[in-house]
Amino acid sequence: MLENGFRRNRCVSLCFLAFAHTEPPYFTESLEPMEVTAGDAVCLKCQVAGTPEIKVSWFKADGKVRSSPTCKLEYTKGVACLKLSKATKSDIGEYTCKAENRIGSASSSCRLNVQAKTPPSFPKKITSLQQTEGQPVRFECRVAGSLPIEVSWLKDSKPLSQGEEFSMLYDDNTAVLQINNSEMRHSGEYTCVATNSVGSASCRAKLTLQGSSVFKHTWPIEWSPDQVLTLRAGDNVSLSCKITGRPVPQVLWYKEGKEIDKRTMIDIEITTGIGTSSLFIRDSNRNHRGIYTVEAKNSSGTRKADINVRVQAELDSKLIGETVTVTAGSDLVLDGAVGGKPEPTVYWSKGDKILELGEKYSLTYTATRAMAVIKSCDRYDTGRYILTVKNASGIKTAAVSVKVLGEQPKGH
C-alpha cells in the first residue's frame, strides 16, 4: 500500500493457542496390606498415572516419611516404592502414598504389620518305634517357626548324612527321616533338630529293631505261600530259598506237617548253609505229592513258607488225526500245532461241547500249541475230540478219536 508517496507495510500477526488435555494423578495399582516377620525386607509399591510432573510423597501416622539408610523412597516411570531393609516393630502402622500435580492430587494407603520372629517348635514330634529288621523305618514330625528353618538329624548324638542309607526330606513344614533297609545297627536314639535365626528346638525318639527270619525265594523254584508246583513223574526238582535273620535261624523242612527225616527218605536231600536252604527231590513219583513247608525260627520268632507239590503220571501224547487208545485211569495228552494271522481263537471240544478247564481237563493254549490233558480217563471219555482254529480269514478243524479200554482202577 502506498500512502503519501511512501510504501506502507501492514503487519498482521496471527496468534495460535494450543489446548492440551490435562488430568490429576490417579492410581492404576493401589497399595496392598502387608504382613512380614521382623528382619524381613519390605517393599510397599503402587503405580501412578496422570499429567506430569507428578510429585510423590509418603506419610505415616500423620508424619512425612523421609529417606534414610534403612528406608529408601523411589519413584520411576510411574512406580512408587517405599523400601525398608529390615522391618522392625517400630515400622508397624498405616502408610500413605500421595501423588500431586498442578491439577490435583490422589492418595493410596495400606497397613504394614510386623510380627516378631519365633524360634522353631514341634507341633508333632517323632515317636519311638519297634520294628522287625529288614523293614523300612520312617520318622516324621511337623515343624513350626519363622522361616527359613534348617532341619538336621542325629543318631546317638552323631550327625546323619543324606545318602543310600538315610533319606531326609523337609517340605511344607514336615520333616522326614527314612531308612529303606533297616539293620540291627540302626537301633538307637534319633534326634530331629530345627534351627532358625532366633533359636533351635529338637525332639527325640528311639528305634528298636528285632531280629527276623526272612525268606527270599530264588531259582530254580520260586514260590509263595499256597503256591502249587506240578511235576511229571521222573522229574528232579530243587526247592531253594535264602533265609536271613539274627540270631542265625534254625531251618526245618516238613511234608504234610511232619518233619522230613533224611535217614528214611533217601530220595530227598536237604542242604542248609549260611543264609540258604534247599530240598532236592530225585526221580519224583506220586509218593512225593503233598504240602512241603520250610520253617526258619530264632529267638525273635518263626516264619514259614508252603508249597503244594503235585506229581502227575507219565503222559501219553498222540498226533492229531488218528485214533488214540488209552487205558482207563491214565491221563491222555491231545497236542496240536496251531498258528495264523491275525492270531486265531483256539479251543478243544468233544462233539459239540467245548472243553472247559477244571478237575477233568487241563488246557494250555499258546501262539503255536494247543494242548488238552484228559485226567484219569474212563469210558465216558471215549469219543471224537475236535481242535478248532478260527480267525477273520476262516476256520479250520482237526479231529482225533479217543477210545478208553478197561475199567478204571479202584481208589480213583
Tab-separated table of C-alpha atoms in Angstrom:
chain	number	residue	atom	x	y	z
A	1	MET	CA	0.000	0.000	0.000
A	2	LEU	CA	1.285	3.462	-0.974
A	3	GLU	CA	0.490	6.425	1.211
A	4	ASN	CA	1.835	9.983	0.529
A	5	GLY	CA	4.289	8.518	-1.877
A	6	PHE	CA	5.592	6.050	0.534
A	7	ARG	CA	5.010	2.332	0.689
A	8	ARG	CA	3.336	1.379	3.818
A	9	ASN	CA	3.650	-2.137	5.052
A	10	ARG	CA	0.888	-3.650	7.100
A	11	CYS	CA	1.917	-6.379	9.502
A	12	VAL	CA	-0.721	-8.855	10.512
A	13	SER	CA	0.033	-11.140	13.491
A	14	LEU	CA	-1.802	-14.388	13.979
A	15	CYS	CA	-1.926	-16.000	17.405
A	16	PHE	CA	-2.410	-19.753	17.712
A	17	LEU	CA	-3.451	-21.180	21.054
A	18	ALA	CA	-2.934	-24.893	21.773
A	19	PHE	CA	-5.034	-26.538	24.457
A	20	ALA	CA	-3.624	-29.842	25.875
A	21	HIS	CA	-5.749	-32.349	27.862
A	22	THR	CA	-4.627	-32.461	31.489
A	23	GLU	CA	-5.673	-34.724	34.331
A	24	PRO	CA	-4.917	-35.068	38.016
A	25	PRO	CA	-2.949	-38.042	39.371
A	26	TYR	CA	-4.686	-41.366	39.909
A	27	PHE	CA	-3.562	-44.866	40.959
A	28	THR	CA	-3.634	-47.705	38.446
A	29	GLU	CA	-2.303	-50.049	41.176
A	30	SER	CA	-3.045	-49.248	44.801
A	31	LEU	CA	-1.056	-50.182	47.877
A	32	GLU	CA	-1.843	-53.600	49.386
A	33	PRO	CA	-1.786	-54.536	53.097
A	34	MET	CA	1.352	-56.450	54.034
A	35	GLU	CA	2.383	-58.678	56.921
A	36	VAL	CA	6.037	-59.588	57.427
A	37	THR	CA	8.328	-61.038	60.050
A	38	ALA	CA	10.795	-58.864	61.918
A	39	GLY	CA	14.029	-58.655	59.959
A	40	ASP	CA	12.380	-59.179	56.565
A	41	ALA	CA	12.848	-56.688	53.736
A	42	VAL	CA	9.721	-54.703	52.820
A	43	CYS	CA	8.618	-53.033	49.592
A	44	LEU	CA	5.356	-51.050	49.568
A	45	LYS	CA	4.596	-50.429	45.899
A	46	CYS	CA	1.931	-48.638	43.873
A	47	GLN	CA	1.585	-47.306	40.317
A	48	VAL	CA	0.569	-43.730	39.489
A	49	ALA	CA	-0.758	-42.121	36.289
A	50	GLY	CA	-1.752	-38.557	35.362
A	51	THR	CA	-0.334	-35.422	33.758
A	52	PRO	CA	3.335	-34.832	34.579
A	53	GLU	CA	5.010	-33.530	36.525
A	54	ILE	CA	3.819	-35.727	39.389
A	55	LYS	CA	5.330	-35.406	42.821
A	56	VAL	CA	5.128	-38.400	45.168
A	57	SER	CA	5.298	-38.207	48.959
A	58	TRP	CA	4.953	-40.862	51.693
A	59	PHE	CA	3.301	-40.419	55.081
A	60	LYS	CA	2.916	-42.491	58.240
A	61	ALA	CA	0.871	-41.569	61.322
A	62	ASP	CA	0.367	-38.014	60.112
A	63	GLY	CA	4.089	-37.553	59.593
A	64	LYS	CA	6.076	-37.423	56.396
A	65	VAL	CA	8.409	-40.344	55.689
A	66	ARG	CA	11.884	-39.349	54.547
A	67	SER	CA	14.719	-41.379	53.015
A	68	SER	CA	17.278	-42.829	55.424
A	69	PRO	CA	19.862	-45.639	55.438
A	70	THR	CA	17.115	-48.100	56.397
A	71	CYS	CA	14.311	-46.546	54.302
A	72	LYS	CA	14.506	-45.731	50.601
A	73	LEU	CA	11.861	-43.842	48.580
A	74	GLU	CA	11.806	-44.411	44.829
A	75	TYR	CA	9.630	-43.108	42.000
A	76	THR	CA	10.434	-44.240	38.456
A	77	LYS	CA	8.217	-44.469	35.379
A	78	GLY	CA	5.072	-44.097	37.390
A	79	VAL	CA	6.013	-46.712	40.017
A	80	ALA	CA	6.390	-45.503	43.592
A	81	CYS	CA	8.176	-47.700	46.174
A	82	LEU	CA	8.914	-47.450	49.861
A	83	LYS	CA	11.640	-49.926	50.796
A	84	LEU	CA	12.660	-50.999	54.307
A	85	SER	CA	15.859	-53.042	54.522
A	86	LYS	CA	14.851	-54.789	57.775
A	87	ALA	CA	11.406	-54.438	59.243
A	88	THR	CA	11.060	-53.819	62.988
A	89	LYS	CA	8.099	-53.409	65.291
A	90	SER	CA	8.525	-49.618	65.052
A	91	ASP	CA	7.619	-49.863	61.357
A	92	ILE	CA	4.098	-51.103	62.138
A	93	GLY	CA	1.392	-48.695	61.027
A	94	GLU	CA	-0.586	-47.225	58.136
A	95	TYR	CA	1.370	-45.851	55.183
A	96	THR	CA	0.004	-43.403	52.619
A	97	CYS	CA	1.410	-42.575	49.227
A	98	LYS	CA	0.288	-39.107	47.980
A	99	ALA	CA	0.657	-38.148	44.309
A	100	GLU	CA	0.302	-34.468	43.277
A	101	ASN	CA	0.458	-32.374	40.100
A	102	ARG	CA	-0.712	-28.851	39.307
A	103	ILE	CA	-4.217	-30.150	38.579
A	104	GLY	CA	-4.856	-32.095	41.732
A	105	SER	CA	-3.791	-34.995	43.984
A	106	ALA	CA	-4.631	-38.576	44.925
A	107	SER	CA	-3.554	-40.944	47.670
A	108	SER	CA	-3.454	-44.689	48.440
A	109	SER	CA	-2.981	-46.278	51.859
A	110	CYS	CA	-2.197	-49.687	53.369
A	111	ARG	CA	-1.272	-51.176	56.715
A	112	LEU	CA	2.038	-52.843	57.473
A	113	ASN	CA	2.159	-55.439	60.271
A	114	VAL	CA	5.460	-56.767	61.581
A	115	GLN	CA	5.429	-59.996	63.560
A	116	ALA	CA	8.202	-60.928	65.922
A	117	LYS	CA	10.341	-63.890	64.781
A	118	THR	CA	9.555	-67.113	66.590
A	119	PRO	CA	12.019	-69.917	67.293
A	120	PRO	CA	11.301	-73.413	65.932
A	121	SER	CA	8.891	-75.735	67.694
A	122	PHE	CA	7.413	-79.191	67.047
A	123	PRO	CA	3.591	-79.338	66.941
A	124	LYS	CA	4.046	-83.035	66.156
A	125	LYS	CA	7.136	-84.830	67.441
A	126	ILE	CA	8.780	-88.044	66.254
A	127	THR	CA	7.714	-91.142	68.189
A	128	SER	CA	9.649	-94.232	69.252
A	129	LEU	CA	9.373	-97.289	67.005
A	130	GLN	CA	9.702	-101.051	67.463
A	131	GLN	CA	10.079	-102.903	64.185
A	132	THR	CA	11.491	-106.043	62.619
A	133	GLU	CA	14.893	-105.862	60.988
A	134	GLY	CA	14.709	-105.517	57.225
A	135	GLN	CA	11.559	-103.384	57.186
A	136	PRO	CA	11.669	-99.702	56.137
A	137	VAL	CA	11.726	-97.194	59.001
A	138	ARG	CA	10.132	-93.730	58.840
A	139	PHE	CA	10.380	-90.934	61.415
A	140	GLU	CA	8.113	-87.942	60.722
A	141	CYS	CA	7.430	-84.679	62.559
A	142	ARG	CA	5.840	-81.249	61.990
A	143	VAL	CA	7.914	-78.070	62.436
A	144	ALA	CA	6.716	-74.513	63.175
A	145	GLY	CA	8.568	-71.201	63.489
A	146	SER	CA	9.810	-68.255	61.455
A	147	LEU	CA	11.385	-69.070	58.116
A	148	PRO	CA	13.903	-70.006	56.960
A	149	ILE	CA	14.267	-73.156	59.073
A	150	GLU	CA	17.072	-75.681	58.690
A	151	VAL	CA	16.453	-79.296	59.754
A	152	SER	CA	19.117	-81.861	60.618
A	153	TRP	CA	19.091	-85.388	62.064
A	154	LEU	CA	21.295	-87.133	64.641
A	155	LYS	CA	21.684	-90.749	65.687
A	156	ASP	CA	23.086	-91.268	69.159
A	157	SER	CA	24.191	-87.587	69.068
A	158	LYS	CA	26.127	-88.033	65.806
A	159	PRO	CA	25.042	-86.157	62.637
A	160	LEU	CA	23.496	-88.172	59.797
A	161	SER	CA	24.105	-87.521	56.100
A	162	GLN	CA	21.788	-87.908	53.127
A	163	GLY	CA	22.638	-90.977	51.020
A	164	GLU	CA	21.629	-94.507	50.126
A	165	GLU	CA	21.362	-95.477	53.794
A	166	PHE	CA	19.336	-92.492	55.037
A	167	SER	CA	16.783	-90.433	53.125
A	168	MET	CA	15.942	-86.977	54.539
A	169	LEU	CA	13.159	-84.644	53.402
A	170	TYR	CA	11.874	-81.281	54.659
A	171	ASP	CA	8.892	-79.871	52.790
A	172	ASP	CA	5.731	-77.996	53.736
A	173	ASN	CA	6.781	-77.846	57.424
A	174	THR	CA	7.134	-81.665	57.547
A	175	ALA	CA	10.479	-83.305	58.298
A	176	VAL	CA	11.017	-86.981	57.403
A	177	LEU	CA	13.889	-89.395	58.014
A	178	GLN	CA	13.626	-92.771	56.274
A	179	ILE	CA	15.782	-95.906	56.466
A	180	ASN	CA	14.937	-98.042	53.466
A	181	ASN	CA	16.564	-101.301	54.578
A	182	SER	CA	16.871	-101.378	58.349
A	183	GLU	CA	19.572	-103.410	60.083
A	184	MET	CA	20.206	-104.171	63.730
A	185	ARG	CA	22.947	-101.500	63.840
A	186	HIS	CA	20.318	-98.845	63.102
A	187	SER	CA	18.799	-99.313	66.567
A	188	GLY	CA	19.368	-96.291	68.799
A	189	GLU	CA	18.169	-92.781	69.658
A	190	TYR	CA	17.294	-90.412	66.817
A	191	THR	CA	17.048	-86.622	67.156
A	192	CYS	CA	15.483	-84.074	64.821
A	193	VAL	CA	16.952	-80.555	65.207
A	194	ALA	CA	15.236	-77.460	63.752
A	195	THR	CA	17.124	-74.135	63.657
A	196	ASN	CA	16.354	-70.581	62.530
A	197	SER	CA	17.842	-67.130	63.176
A	198	VAL	CA	16.296	-66.791	66.634
A	199	GLY	CA	16.766	-70.254	68.104
A	200	SER	CA	16.550	-74.014	67.787
A	201	ALA	CA	14.491	-76.930	69.055
A	202	SER	CA	14.782	-80.712	69.000
A	203	CYS	CA	12.742	-83.847	69.601
A	204	ARG	CA	13.945	-87.404	70.212
A	205	ALA	CA	12.728	-90.949	69.773
A	206	LYS	CA	14.159	-94.452	69.996
A	207	LEU	CA	14.297	-97.116	67.302
A	208	THR	CA	14.342	-100.729	68.474
A	209	LEU	CA	14.870	-103.387	65.812
A	210	GLN	CA	14.250	-107.077	66.407
A	211	GLY	CA	15.915	-109.975	64.637
A	212	SER	CA	13.961	-111.649	61.868
A	213	SER	CA	13.693	-114.740	59.711
A	214	VAL	CA	13.173	-113.576	56.160
A	215	PHE	CA	12.615	-115.807	53.116
A	216	LYS	CA	13.885	-114.749	49.712
A	217	HIS	CA	12.856	-117.414	47.199
A	218	THR	CA	15.320	-117.993	44.380
A	219	TRP	CA	15.744	-120.029	41.202
A	220	PRO	CA	15.292	-122.838	40.246
A	221	ILE	CA	11.920	-122.873	42.041
A	222	GLU	CA	10.336	-119.677	43.306
A	223	TRP	CA	7.207	-119.936	45.385
A	224	SER	CA	4.903	-118.031	47.628
A	225	PRO	CA	2.589	-119.410	50.315
A	226	ASP	CA	-0.105	-121.755	48.920
A	227	GLN	CA	1.581	-121.948	45.506
A	228	VAL	CA	1.209	-125.173	43.547
A	229	LEU	CA	4.060	-126.902	41.712
A	230	THR	CA	3.137	-129.624	39.238
A	231	LEU	CA	5.761	-132.204	38.164
A	232	ARG	CA	5.793	-135.143	35.825
A	233	ALA	CA	6.808	-138.478	37.233
A	234	GLY	CA	10.576	-138.871	36.971
A	235	ASP	CA	11.366	-135.159	37.195
A	236	ASN	CA	14.024	-133.868	39.576
A	237	VAL	CA	13.238	-130.675	41.469
A	238	SER	CA	15.032	-128.366	43.896
A	239	LEU	CA	13.094	-126.128	46.296
A	240	SER	CA	15.546	-123.402	47.295
A	241	CYS	CA	15.355	-120.215	49.326
A	242	LYS	CA	17.549	-117.639	51.013
A	243	ILE	CA	16.987	-117.209	54.738
A	244	THR	CA	18.356	-114.318	56.783
A	245	GLY	CA	17.955	-113.375	60.398
A	246	ARG	CA	19.664	-112.509	63.646
A	247	PRO	CA	20.337	-114.661	65.583
A	248	VAL	CA	21.010	-117.122	62.710
A	249	PRO	CA	17.779	-119.120	62.391
A	250	GLN	CA	17.350	-122.876	62.641
A	251	VAL	CA	15.816	-124.314	59.454
A	252	LEU	CA	13.499	-127.333	59.281
A	253	TRP	CA	11.583	-128.912	56.373
A	254	TYR	CA	8.201	-130.632	56.679
A	255	LYS	CA	5.971	-132.733	54.440
A	256	GLU	CA	2.279	-132.736	55.320
A	257	GLY	CA	3.140	-131.227	58.709
A	258	LYS	CA	5.696	-133.926	59.638
A	259	GLU	CA	9.384	-133.164	59.832
A	260	ILE	CA	11.281	-134.806	56.969
A	261	ASP	CA	13.737	-137.445	58.181
A	262	LYS	CA	16.651	-137.593	55.738
A	263	ARG	CA	17.597	-141.027	57.082
A	264	THR	CA	14.351	-142.646	55.952
A	265	MET	CA	13.623	-140.595	52.806
A	266	ILE	CA	16.724	-141.450	50.797
A	267	ASP	CA	15.384	-139.846	47.608
A	268	ILE	CA	15.146	-136.410	49.297
A	269	GLU	CA	18.228	-134.343	50.127
A	270	ILE	CA	18.166	-131.287	52.401
A	271	THR	CA	21.068	-128.859	52.331
A	272	THR	CA	21.243	-125.884	54.683
A	273	GLY	CA	24.114	-123.413	54.765
A	274	ILE	CA	24.648	-119.856	55.960
A	275	GLY	CA	21.701	-117.910	54.566
A	276	THR	CA	20.394	-120.682	52.291
A	277	SER	CA	18.419	-123.906	52.420
A	278	SER	CA	17.213	-126.282	49.720
A	279	LEU	CA	15.277	-129.528	49.391
A	280	PHE	CA	16.098	-131.746	46.385
A	281	ILE	CA	13.720	-134.475	45.176
A	282	ARG	CA	15.289	-137.056	42.891
A	283	ASP	CA	13.264	-139.071	40.353
A	284	SER	CA	9.892	-137.825	41.590
A	285	ASN	CA	6.866	-140.114	41.796
A	286	ARG	CA	3.345	-139.915	43.159
A	287	ASN	CA	4.652	-140.679	46.687
A	288	HIS	CA	6.282	-137.247	46.656
A	289	ARG	CA	2.947	-135.422	46.374
A	290	GLY	CA	1.948	-133.156	49.268
A	291	ILE	CA	2.443	-129.850	51.076
A	292	TYR	CA	6.104	-129.044	51.751
A	293	THR	CA	6.923	-126.449	54.410
A	294	VAL	CA	10.222	-124.723	55.168
A	295	GLU	CA	10.413	-123.185	58.636
A	296	ALA	CA	13.005	-120.767	59.997
A	297	LYS	CA	12.986	-119.849	63.658
A	298	ASN	CA	15.105	-117.965	66.139
A	299	SER	CA	14.559	-116.134	69.412
A	300	SER	CA	12.693	-113.376	67.544
A	301	GLY	CA	10.059	-115.650	66.084
A	302	THR	CA	9.178	-118.147	63.359
A	303	ARG	CA	8.497	-117.751	59.630
A	304	LYS	CA	7.131	-120.414	57.264
A	305	ALA	CA	6.512	-120.858	53.560
A	306	ASP	CA	4.443	-123.640	51.949
A	307	ILE	CA	4.301	-125.162	48.503
A	308	ASN	CA	1.918	-127.818	47.213
A	309	VAL	CA	3.827	-130.348	45.079
A	310	ARG	CA	1.801	-132.436	42.641
A	311	VAL	CA	3.263	-135.293	40.620
A	312	GLN	CA	1.454	-136.493	37.502
A	313	ALA	CA	1.855	-139.896	35.938
A	314	GLU	CA	3.762	-140.144	32.640
A	315	LEU	CA	1.527	-138.714	29.924
A	316	ASP	CA	0.858	-140.274	26.515
A	317	SER	CA	0.893	-137.804	23.661
A	318	LYS	CA	-0.535	-138.708	20.259
A	319	LEU	CA	-0.680	-136.881	16.964
A	320	ILE	CA	-3.831	-135.224	15.731
A	321	GLY	CA	-5.702	-137.077	13.017
A	322	GLU	CA	-5.607	-140.667	14.296
A	323	THR	CA	-7.407	-142.894	16.749
A	324	VAL	CA	-5.892	-142.970	20.228
A	325	THR	CA	-6.361	-145.883	22.610
A	326	VAL	CA	-5.750	-145.277	26.290
A	327	THR	CA	-6.069	-147.441	29.412
A	328	ALA	CA	-8.724	-146.427	31.958
A	329	GLY	CA	-7.232	-144.431	34.839
A	330	SER	CA	-4.424	-142.981	32.714
A	331	ASP	CA	-4.004	-139.348	31.697
A	332	LEU	CA	-4.031	-138.501	27.989
A	333	VAL	CA	-2.495	-135.510	26.218
A	334	LEU	CA	-4.014	-134.202	22.982
A	335	ASP	CA	-1.458	-131.853	21.457
A	336	GLY	CA	-1.832	-129.904	18.206
A	337	ALA	CA	0.173	-127.271	16.338
A	338	VAL	CA	-1.716	-124.017	15.612
A	339	GLY	CA	-0.977	-120.649	14.018
A	340	GLY	CA	-2.341	-117.866	11.855
A	341	LYS	CA	-2.556	-114.123	11.336
A	342	PRO	CA	-4.354	-112.417	12.882
A	343	GLU	CA	-3.820	-114.611	15.943
A	344	PRO	CA	-6.656	-117.137	15.918
A	345	THR	CA	-9.151	-118.237	18.535
A	346	VAL	CA	-8.381	-121.838	19.539
A	347	TYR	CA	-10.412	-124.374	21.520
A	348	TRP	CA	-10.872	-128.117	22.053
A	349	SER	CA	-14.295	-129.699	22.014
A	350	LYS	CA	-15.859	-133.138	22.345
A	351	GLY	CA	-18.756	-133.427	19.994
A	352	ASP	CA	-20.468	-130.060	20.181
A	353	LYS	CA	-19.367	-129.293	23.770
A	354	ILE	CA	-16.289	-127.094	24.300
A	355	LEU	CA	-13.869	-128.455	26.904
A	356	GLU	CA	-13.506	-126.282	29.995
A	357	LEU	CA	-10.609	-126.047	32.420
A	358	GLY	CA	-11.333	-127.931	35.620
A	359	GLU	CA	-10.733	-131.141	37.519
A	360	LYS	CA	-11.275	-133.240	34.397
A	361	TYR	CA	-9.416	-131.196	31.810
A	362	SER	CA	-6.153	-129.239	31.858
A	363	LEU	CA	-5.973	-126.836	28.913
A	364	THR	CA	-2.921	-124.961	27.624
A	365	TYR	CA	-3.060	-122.600	24.652
A	366	THR	CA	-0.088	-120.704	23.215
A	367	ALA	CA	0.531	-118.928	19.938
A	368	THR	CA	1.783	-122.199	18.406
A	369	ARG	CA	0.373	-125.065	20.517
A	370	ALA	CA	-2.990	-126.242	21.806
A	371	MET	CA	-2.801	-128.955	24.460
A	372	ALA	CA	-5.654	-130.687	26.275
A	373	VAL	CA	-4.952	-133.138	29.106
A	374	ILE	CA	-7.746	-135.587	29.920
A	375	LYS	CA	-7.170	-136.641	33.509
A	376	SER	CA	-7.808	-140.163	34.817
A	377	CYS	CA	-9.586	-141.381	31.689
A	378	ASP	CA	-12.701	-143.512	31.974
A	379	ARG	CA	-15.160	-144.982	29.468
A	380	TYR	CA	-17.148	-141.731	29.376
A	381	ASP	CA	-14.110	-140.038	27.786
A	382	THR	CA	-14.369	-142.234	24.699
A	383	GLY	CA	-15.372	-140.135	21.682
A	384	ARG	CA	-14.299	-137.722	18.976
A	385	TYR	CA	-12.283	-134.646	20.047
A	386	ILE	CA	-12.016	-131.648	17.731
A	387	LEU	CA	-9.417	-128.874	17.699
A	388	THR	CA	-10.870	-125.682	16.175
A	389	VAL	CA	-8.791	-122.751	14.934
A	390	LYS	CA	-10.532	-119.646	13.567
A	391	ASN	CA	-9.850	-116.023	12.741
A	392	ALA	CA	-11.038	-113.398	10.241
A	393	SER	CA	-9.580	-115.431	7.380
A	394	GLY	CA	-11.628	-118.538	8.087
A	395	ILE	CA	-11.909	-121.657	10.220
A	396	LYS	CA	-10.040	-124.965	10.321
A	397	THR	CA	-10.525	-128.106	12.389
A	398	ALA	CA	-8.630	-131.292	13.158
A	399	ALA	CA	-10.035	-134.339	14.942
A	400	VAL	CA	-8.841	-137.317	16.927
A	401	SER	CA	-10.855	-140.296	18.158
A	402	VAL	CA	-10.215	-141.492	21.706
A	403	LYS	CA	-11.028	-144.986	22.932
A	404	VAL	CA	-10.683	-145.895	26.610
A	405	LEU	CA	-10.033	-149.584	27.368
A	406	GLY	CA	-10.630	-151.461	30.578
A	407	GLU	CA	-12.194	-150.352	33.820
A	408	GLN	CA	-10.913	-147.521	35.955
A	409	PRO	CA	-8.736	-148.901	38.801
A	410	LYS	CA	-10.343	-148.845	42.226
A	411	GLY	CA	-9.371	-145.971	44.510
A	412	HIS	CA	-9.532	-143.371	41.702
